Coordinates of C-alpha atoms and ligand atoms in Angstrom, one line a residue:
X1 CA -19.2 49.4 34.4
X2 CA -17.1 47.5 36.9
X3 CA -13.6 48.8 36.4
X4 CA -12.3 52.4 36.2
X5 CA -8.8 53.7 36.0
X6 CA -8.3 57.2 37.5
X7 CA -5.2 58.9 36.0
X8 CA -3.7 62.3 36.2
X9 CA -3.9 64.0 32.8
X10 CA -1.3 66.7 33.4
X11 CA 1.9 66.8 35.7
X12 CA 0.3 65.6 38.9
X13 CA -1.5 67.3 41.7
X14 CA -4.7 67.5 39.7
X15 CA -6.8 66.5 42.7
X16 CA -6.9 62.8 42.1
X17 CA -7.3 62.0 45.8
X18 CA -10.6 63.9 46.0
X19 CA -12.0 62.3 42.9
X20 CA -10.9 58.8 43.9
X21 CA -12.4 59.4 47.3
X22 CA -15.7 60.5 45.7
X23 CA -15.8 57.5 43.3
X24 CA -14.7 55.1 46.0
X25 CA -18.0 55.5 47.7
X26 CA -19.5 53.1 45.2
X27 CA -16.4 50.9 44.6
X28 CA -15.8 47.5 46.2
X29 CA -12.0 47.9 46.0
X30 CA -9.5 50.6 45.4
X31 CA -6.1 49.5 44.1
X32 CA -2.9 51.6 43.6
X33 CA -0.8 50.5 40.8
X34 CA 2.5 52.5 40.7
X35 CA 4.6 55.1 42.4
X36 CA 5.4 55.3 46.0
X37 CA 5.9 57.9 48.8
X38 CA 6.5 60.6 46.1
X39 CA 2.7 60.9 45.8
X40 CA 0.7 63.2 48.0
X41 CA -3.1 62.8 48.1
X42 CA -5.1 65.2 50.2
X43 CA -8.6 64.2 51.2
X44 CA -10.8 66.6 53.2
X45 CA -13.9 65.0 54.7
X46 CA -16.1 65.3 57.8
X47 CA -13.8 68.1 59.1
X48 CA -10.8 65.9 58.8
X49 CA -7.8 66.4 56.4
X50 CA -5.9 63.3 55.6
X51 CA -2.7 63.5 53.6
X52 CA -1.7 60.1 52.2
X53 CA 1.4 59.1 50.3
X54 CA 1.0 55.3 49.8
X55 CA -2.3 54.1 51.1
X56 CA -5.0 54.2 48.4
X57 CA -7.4 57.2 48.7
X58 CA -10.5 55.0 49.2
X59 CA -9.5 54.6 52.8
X60 CA -12.1 56.8 54.4
X61 CA -14.9 54.5 53.3
X62 CA -13.1 51.5 54.8
X63 CA -13.1 49.8 51.4
X64 CA -10.9 46.9 50.4
X65 CA -7.6 48.6 49.7
X66 CA -5.0 47.0 47.6
X67 CA -1.4 47.9 46.7
X68 CA -0.2 46.3 43.4
X69 CA 3.1 44.9 42.3
X70 CA 4.0 48.1 40.5
X71 CA 4.1 50.3 43.7
X72 CA 7.3 50.8 45.6
X73 CA 6.9 50.9 49.4
X74 CA 8.6 53.0 52.0
X75 CA 7.9 50.7 55.0
X76 CA 8.1 53.5 57.7
X77 CA 5.8 55.9 55.8
X78 CA 3.2 53.2 55.1
X79 CA 3.3 51.9 58.6
X80 CA 2.8 55.5 59.9
X81 CA -0.2 56.0 57.6
X82 CA -1.8 52.8 58.7
X83 CA -1.5 53.9 62.3
X84 CA -2.8 57.5 61.5
X85 CA -5.9 56.1 59.8
X86 CA -6.5 53.6 62.6
X87 CA -6.2 56.3 65.2
X88 CA -9.2 58.0 63.5
X89 CA -11.2 54.9 64.2
X90 CA -11.2 53.8 60.6
X91 CA -10.6 50.1 59.7
X92 CA -7.6 49.5 57.3
X93 CA -8.7 46.6 55.1
X94 CA -5.4 46.3 53.2
X95 CA -3.6 43.8 51.0
X96 CA -0.2 44.5 49.6
X97 CA 1.2 42.6 46.7
X98 CA 4.2 40.4 47.7
X99 CA 5.8 41.5 44.4
X100 CA 5.8 45.2 45.3
X101 CA 9.4 46.4 45.9
X102 CA 10.6 48.0 49.1
X103 CA 12.2 51.4 49.3
X104 CA 15.0 51.4 51.9
X105 CA 16.9 54.3 53.4
X106 CA 19.9 53.8 51.0
X107 CA 17.5 54.5 48.1
X108 CA 16.6 57.9 49.6
X109 CA 20.3 58.7 50.1
X110 CA 21.1 57.8 46.5
X111 CA 18.1 59.7 45.1
X112 CA 19.1 62.9 47.0
X113 CA 22.8 62.7 46.2
X114 CA 22.2 61.9 42.5
X115 CA 19.9 64.9 42.3
X116 CA 22.6 67.2 43.8
X117 CA 25.2 65.8 41.3
X118 CA 22.9 66.8 38.4
X119 CA 23.8 70.5 39.1
X120 CA 21.8 72.7 36.5
X121 CA 20.0 69.6 35.1
X122 CA 18.1 68.8 38.3
X123 CA 14.8 66.7 37.8
X124 CA 13.3 68.1 41.0
X125 CA 12.8 64.7 42.5
X126 CA 10.9 64.4 45.8
X127 CA 13.9 62.7 47.3
X128 CA 11.8 59.7 48.4
X129 CA 14.1 57.1 46.8
X130 CA 11.7 56.3 43.9
X131 CA 14.2 56.3 41.0
X132 CA 16.8 54.1 42.8
X133 CA 14.1 51.6 44.0
X134 CA 12.9 51.1 40.5
X135 CA 16.5 51.0 39.2
X136 CA 17.2 48.1 41.7
X137 CA 14.0 46.4 40.5
X138 CA 15.0 46.6 36.8
X139 CA 18.6 45.6 37.7
X140 CA 16.8 42.5 39.2
X141 CA 18.4 43.0 42.6
X142 CA 15.5 44.7 44.4
X143 CA 13.9 43.5 47.6
X144 CA 10.2 42.5 47.3
X145 CA 7.6 42.7 50.1
X146 CA 7.2 38.9 50.1
X147 CA 10.9 38.6 51.1
X148 CA 10.1 40.3 54.4
X149 CA 8.4 37.1 55.4
X150 CA 11.6 35.2 55.0
X151 CA 15.2 35.7 56.3
X152 CA 17.2 35.0 53.1
X153 CA 17.3 38.5 51.7
X154 CA 20.2 39.7 53.8
X155 CA 23.0 38.8 51.4
X156 CA 21.2 40.8 48.7
X157 CA 20.9 43.8 50.9
X158 CA 24.6 43.5 51.9
X159 CA 25.5 43.6 48.2
X160 CA 23.1 46.5 47.5
X161 CA 24.5 48.5 50.4
X162 CA 28.1 47.9 49.2
X163 CA 27.1 49.2 45.7
X164 CA 25.3 52.2 47.3
X165 CA 28.4 53.1 49.4
X166 CA 30.7 52.8 46.4
X167 CA 28.4 55.1 44.3
X168 CA 28.1 57.6 47.2
X169 CA 31.9 57.7 47.9
X170 CA 33.5 57.2 44.5
X171 CA 31.0 58.7 42.0
X172 CA 29.1 61.2 44.0
X173 CA 32.0 62.3 46.3
X174 CA 29.8 62.0 49.4
X175 CA 31.1 60.9 52.8
X176 CA 27.8 59.4 54.0
X177 CA 28.2 55.7 55.0
X178 CA 25.2 53.3 54.8
X179 CA 25.5 50.8 57.6
X180 CA 24.3 47.3 57.0
X181 CA 23.5 46.6 60.6
X182 CA 21.5 49.7 60.9
X183 CA 19.4 48.9 57.8
X184 CA 18.8 45.4 59.1
X185 CA 17.7 46.8 62.4
X186 CA 15.3 49.1 60.6
X187 CA 13.8 46.2 58.5
X188 CA 13.5 44.0 61.5
X189 CA 11.6 46.7 63.3
X190 CA 9.2 47.9 60.6
X191 CA 9.0 44.8 58.3
X192 CA 7.1 42.5 60.7
X193 CA 4.3 45.1 61.0
X194 CA 3.7 44.7 57.2
X195 CA 3.7 40.9 57.0
X196 CA 0.0 40.3 57.8
X197 CA -0.9 42.6 54.9
X198 CA 0.9 40.7 52.2
X199 CA -1.2 38.7 49.7
X200 CA -1.9 38.0 46.0
X201 CA -3.3 41.3 44.7
X202 CA -3.6 40.2 41.1
X203 CA -5.8 37.3 42.1
X204 CA -8.0 39.3 44.4
X205 CA -8.6 42.0 41.8
X206 CA -9.3 39.5 39.0
X207 CA -11.7 37.6 41.2
X208 CA -13.4 40.9 42.1
X209 CA -13.8 41.6 38.4
X210 CA -15.1 38.1 37.7
X211 CA -17.7 38.7 40.4
X212 CA -18.8 42.0 38.7
X213 CA -17.5 44.1 41.6
X214 CA -16.6 47.7 41.1
X215 CA -12.8 48.1 41.0
X216 CA -11.1 51.5 41.1
X217 CA -7.5 51.6 39.9
X218 CA -5.8 54.7 41.4
X219 CA -2.9 56.2 39.6
X220 CA -0.4 58.4 41.3
X221 CA 1.6 61.2 39.5
X222 CA 0.4 61.7 36.0
X223 CA 0.6 61.2 32.2
X224 CA 3.3 63.9 31.7
X225 CA 5.4 62.4 34.4
X226 CA 5.3 58.9 32.8
X227 CA 8.8 57.4 32.4
X228 CA 8.0 56.5 28.7
X229 CA 5.4 59.0 27.5
X230 CA 6.1 62.0 29.8
X231 CA 8.5 64.9 29.5
X232 CA 11.6 62.6 29.9
X233 CA 14.0 63.0 31.7
X234 CA 11.8 65.3 33.9
X235 CA 9.6 62.5 34.9
X236 CA 9.1 59.9 37.6
X237 CA 10.4 56.4 37.3
X238 CA 7.2 54.5 36.8
X239 CA 4.2 54.3 34.4
X240 CA 1.4 56.4 35.8
X241 CA -0.6 56.1 32.5
X242 CA -3.6 53.8 32.4
X243 CA -1.6 51.0 30.8
X244 CA 0.4 51.0 34.0
X245 CA -2.7 49.7 35.8
X246 CA -2.5 46.4 33.9
X247 CA 1.2 45.8 34.6
X248 CA 1.2 47.3 38.0
X249 CA -1.7 45.1 39.3
X250 CA -1.7 42.1 37.0
X251 CA -4.9 42.4 35.1
X252 CA -5.3 42.2 31.3
X253 CA -6.2 45.3 29.2
X254 CA -9.5 43.8 28.3
X255 CA -10.6 44.1 31.9
X256 CA -10.5 47.9 32.0
X257 CA -13.8 49.5 31.1
X258 CA -13.3 53.2 31.7
X259 CA -10.4 55.6 32.0
X260 CA -11.1 58.9 33.8
X261 CA -8.5 61.6 33.3
X262 CA -8.2 64.2 36.1
X263 CA -7.6 67.6 34.8
X264 CA -7.1 70.8 36.8
X265 CA -9.0 73.9 35.3
X266 CA -5.5 75.4 34.8
X267 CA -2.0 73.7 34.7
X268 CA 0.6 73.2 37.4
X269 CA 4.0 71.5 37.5
X270 CA 6.3 70.9 40.4
X271 CA 10.0 70.3 39.7
X272 CA 11.9 71.1 36.6
X273 CA 11.2 70.5 32.9
X274 CA 9.3 72.2 30.0
X275 CA 5.9 73.8 30.6
X276 CA 4.5 75.6 27.5
X277 CA 1.7 77.5 29.2
X278 CA 3.7 78.5 32.4
X279 CA 2.8 82.0 33.6
X280 CA 5.7 83.8 35.2
X281 CA 4.3 87.0 36.8
X282 CA 1.2 88.1 38.6
X283 CA -1.3 85.8 37.0
X284 CA 0.8 82.7 37.7
X285 CA 1.3 84.0 41.3
X286 CA -2.4 84.5 41.7
X287 CA -3.1 80.9 40.6
X288 CA -0.4 79.7 43.0
X289 CA -1.7 81.6 46.0
X290 CA -5.5 81.1 45.4
X291 CA -5.0 77.5 44.4
X292 CA -2.7 76.8 47.4
X293 CA -0.2 75.4 44.9
X294 CA 2.4 74.1 47.3
X295 CA 3.5 70.4 47.3
X296 CA 1.8 68.0 49.7
X297 CA 5.0 65.9 50.0
X298 CA 7.8 68.5 49.8
X299 CA 6.0 71.9 50.4
X300 CA 7.6 73.3 47.2
X301 CA 5.7 76.0 45.3
X302 CA 4.2 74.6 42.1
X303 CA 4.7 76.4 38.8
X304 CA 1.3 77.6 37.4
X305 CA -0.1 78.3 33.9
X306 CA -3.3 78.4 31.8
X307 CA -5.1 75.2 30.8
X308 CA -3.3 73.3 28.0
X309 CA -5.9 71.3 26.0
X310 CA -3.2 70.3 23.5
X311 CA -1.7 68.3 26.3
X312 CA -5.1 67.0 27.5
X313 CA -5.7 65.6 24.0
X314 CA -2.3 63.9 24.2
X315 CA -3.3 62.5 27.6
X316 CA -6.5 61.2 25.9
X317 CA -4.5 59.4 23.3
X318 CA -1.9 57.9 25.6
X319 CA -4.4 56.7 28.2
X320 CA -7.5 56.0 26.0
X321 CA -9.4 58.5 28.2
X322 CA -13.2 57.9 28.2
X323 CA -14.0 60.9 30.3
X324 CA -12.6 63.8 32.4
X325 CA -13.0 65.2 35.9
X326 CA -12.3 68.9 36.0
X327 CA -10.9 70.1 39.3
X328 CA -10.2 73.4 41.1
X329 CA -12.7 75.4 38.9
X330 CA -13.2 77.9 41.8
X331 CA -9.5 78.9 41.6
X332 CA -10.3 80.6 38.2
X333 CA -12.8 83.0 39.9
X334 CA -12.0 86.7 39.5
X335 CA -10.4 86.8 36.0
X336 CA -11.9 89.1 33.4
X337 CA -10.7 86.7 30.6
X338 CA -9.3 83.2 30.8
X339 CA -6.9 81.8 28.2
X340 CA -6.9 78.2 27.0
X341 CA -4.1 76.7 24.8
X342 CA -5.3 74.6 21.9
X343 CA -2.1 74.2 19.8
X344 CA 1.6 75.0 19.8
X345 CA 3.8 77.1 17.5
X346 CA 7.1 75.4 16.8
X347 CA 9.6 76.8 14.3
X348 CA 6.9 79.0 12.8
X349 CA 4.6 76.0 12.3
X350 CA 1.4 75.4 14.2
X351 CA 0.9 71.9 15.6
X352 CA -1.8 70.0 17.5
X353 CA 0.8 67.4 18.4
X354 CA 2.9 67.3 21.6
X355 CA 6.5 66.9 20.5
X356 CA 7.9 65.8 23.8
X357 CA 11.6 66.3 23.0
X358 CA 11.0 69.8 21.6
X359 CA 8.5 70.9 24.1
X360 CA 10.9 73.6 25.4
X361 CA 10.7 75.3 22.1
X362 CA 6.8 75.1 21.8
X363 CA 4.9 78.4 22.2
X364 CA 1.3 78.1 23.2
X365 CA -1.4 79.4 20.9
X366 CA -4.4 80.6 23.0
X367 CA -8.0 81.4 22.6
X368 CA -9.7 83.6 25.1
X369 CA -13.0 83.1 27.0
X370 CA -14.9 85.4 29.3
X371 CA -14.0 84.9 33.0
X372 CA -16.3 85.0 36.0
X373 CA -16.3 86.4 39.5
X374 CA -18.5 83.9 41.2
X375 CA -18.6 80.3 39.9
X376 CA -22.2 79.9 40.8
X377 CA -25.4 81.7 39.9
X378 CA -27.8 80.4 42.5
X379 CA -26.8 76.8 42.7
X380 CA -25.9 76.2 39.1
X381 CA -22.6 77.1 37.4
X382 CA -22.6 80.6 35.9
X383 CA -22.9 80.9 32.1
X384 CA -19.2 81.7 31.6
X385 CA -18.1 78.7 33.6
X386 CA -20.5 76.5 31.6
X387 CA -19.0 77.9 28.4
X388 CA -15.5 76.9 29.7
X389 CA -16.6 73.4 30.5
X390 CA -18.4 73.1 27.1
X391 CA -15.3 74.2 25.2
X392 CA -13.1 71.6 27.0
X393 CA -15.6 68.8 26.1
X394 CA -15.7 70.0 22.5
X395 CA -12.0 70.3 22.0
X396 CA -10.9 67.1 23.8
X397 CA -13.9 65.2 22.5
X398 CA -14.8 63.3 25.6
X399 CA -17.4 64.1 28.3
X400 CA -16.8 65.7 31.7
X401 CA -18.1 63.5 34.5
X402 CA -17.3 65.6 37.6
X403 CA -16.5 69.2 38.3
X404 CA -14.8 70.0 41.6
X405 CA -15.7 73.5 42.8
X406 CA -13.8 73.6 46.2
X407 CA -11.6 71.5 48.4
X408 CA -14.4 69.9 50.5
X409 CA -15.8 66.5 49.8
X410 CA -19.3 67.9 49.0
X411 CA -18.0 70.6 46.7
X412 CA -18.4 68.5 43.5
X413 CA -20.8 68.5 40.6
X414 CA -21.6 65.1 39.3
X415 CA -22.7 65.3 35.6
X416 CA -22.3 61.6 35.0
X417 CA -21.4 58.6 37.1
X418 CA -18.4 56.4 36.3
X419 CA -20.1 53.3 37.7
X420 CA -23.3 53.5 35.5
Ligands
LIG501 P1 10.4 61.5 41.8 O1 9.2 60.7 41.4 O2 10.4 61.8 43.3 O3 11.7 60.9 41.4 O4 10.3 62.9 41.1 C1 10.4 63.0 39.7 C2 9.6 64.2 39.2 O5 8.2 63.9 39.4 C3 9.8 65.5 40.0 O6 9.7 66.6 39.1 C4 8.7 65.5 41.0 O7 8.4 66.8 41.4 C5 7.6 64.9 40.2 N1 6.6 64.2 41.0 C6 6.7 63.1 41.7 N2 5.6 62.7 42.3 C7 4.7 63.7 42.1 C8 3.4 64.0 42.5 O8 2.7 63.2 43.2 N3 2.8 65.1 42.0 C9 3.5 66.0 41.2 N4 4.7 65.8 40.9 C10 5.4 64.7 41.3

């Protein structure tokens, strides 16, 4: 099977970086298709911890890395990441689509100030300028990476900065002033470092597929944060779902063979918005502490709750999932009983649907399973953990490929291989 999309099945932070890293070993190329510096992927390997925001997670294997048109790029962050990886003695074999849009400092300023102006209705944005960059793209006035190779984008930037200043001063009542010359100095300093990486990513990926190479499409964020199918408006501004791989890279849907959903053994969410299985109290706090549930990008504590299979079934439908990877199983150690949600109660009626606009009113209906103290008996999963895994497969109706049992690269059980 030459092409696999890896997608978050919940609200992000499912441990996609580790699974991408694991699968990247047998991939020829790894391509990111959406999002930007709002993502935070942690890879722990060979005693090294690498935290990435934009570079695809296959980087530790020195694979061909690609960044598709659907990604938005913070030049400074990407440039720092490339330097960080090179300083570890790892080659960065990277091509960035010329069609990918650039996040500039005025996008960050607008993002942060819009968020403040939302008062009680805050989205919980990472403040990395993601929404405003995609807004400029859709307004058809954004700056693309390919423009950095020319000099004719200045007028567009002048207009964008004018608009940004007007919004900041007149709508958001902010006294910050974005200076055109300063932004141009920034672009002239960081932009040229990126020029050599720019290329035709769609062509490269399609040719790789023509040549039966293994292509891994790496999603950032997750299904429930999708701008169209997530818990709008508490979402990101791109399409993390599997379909986003087609538009974000420039490949047809017929070229995708497998879609692997990454699902934490419980549920977390960072930022605001509905969360039916959220646990406020000691169990939620235990999951947060044991699971080290604090954001990679912002350090914010993540809200925690039991596993919601009703939502995973929704993720299966929206993405066409063909399999799952179950992560952070070890975090569930030490519970007498573990609860799993299989449906919701809304207005006194049980539903196996996920009514996005009414999610706030949905109450989870749980079933209970025996918990476990230690995940392993000898070197196999204990009976209770096996039962947990079996139930997930039965209810969602797709096989589990990988089970992550700890943060390290080797702490993973491979039940099936996405490439075979
Ligand atoms: P934005 O994408 O920075 O605008 O943030 C929008 C929402 O998506 C906020 O609730 C963020 O916390 C959430 N979000 C964005 N990126 C990630 C991620 O990589 N993991 C988890 N949540 C994220």
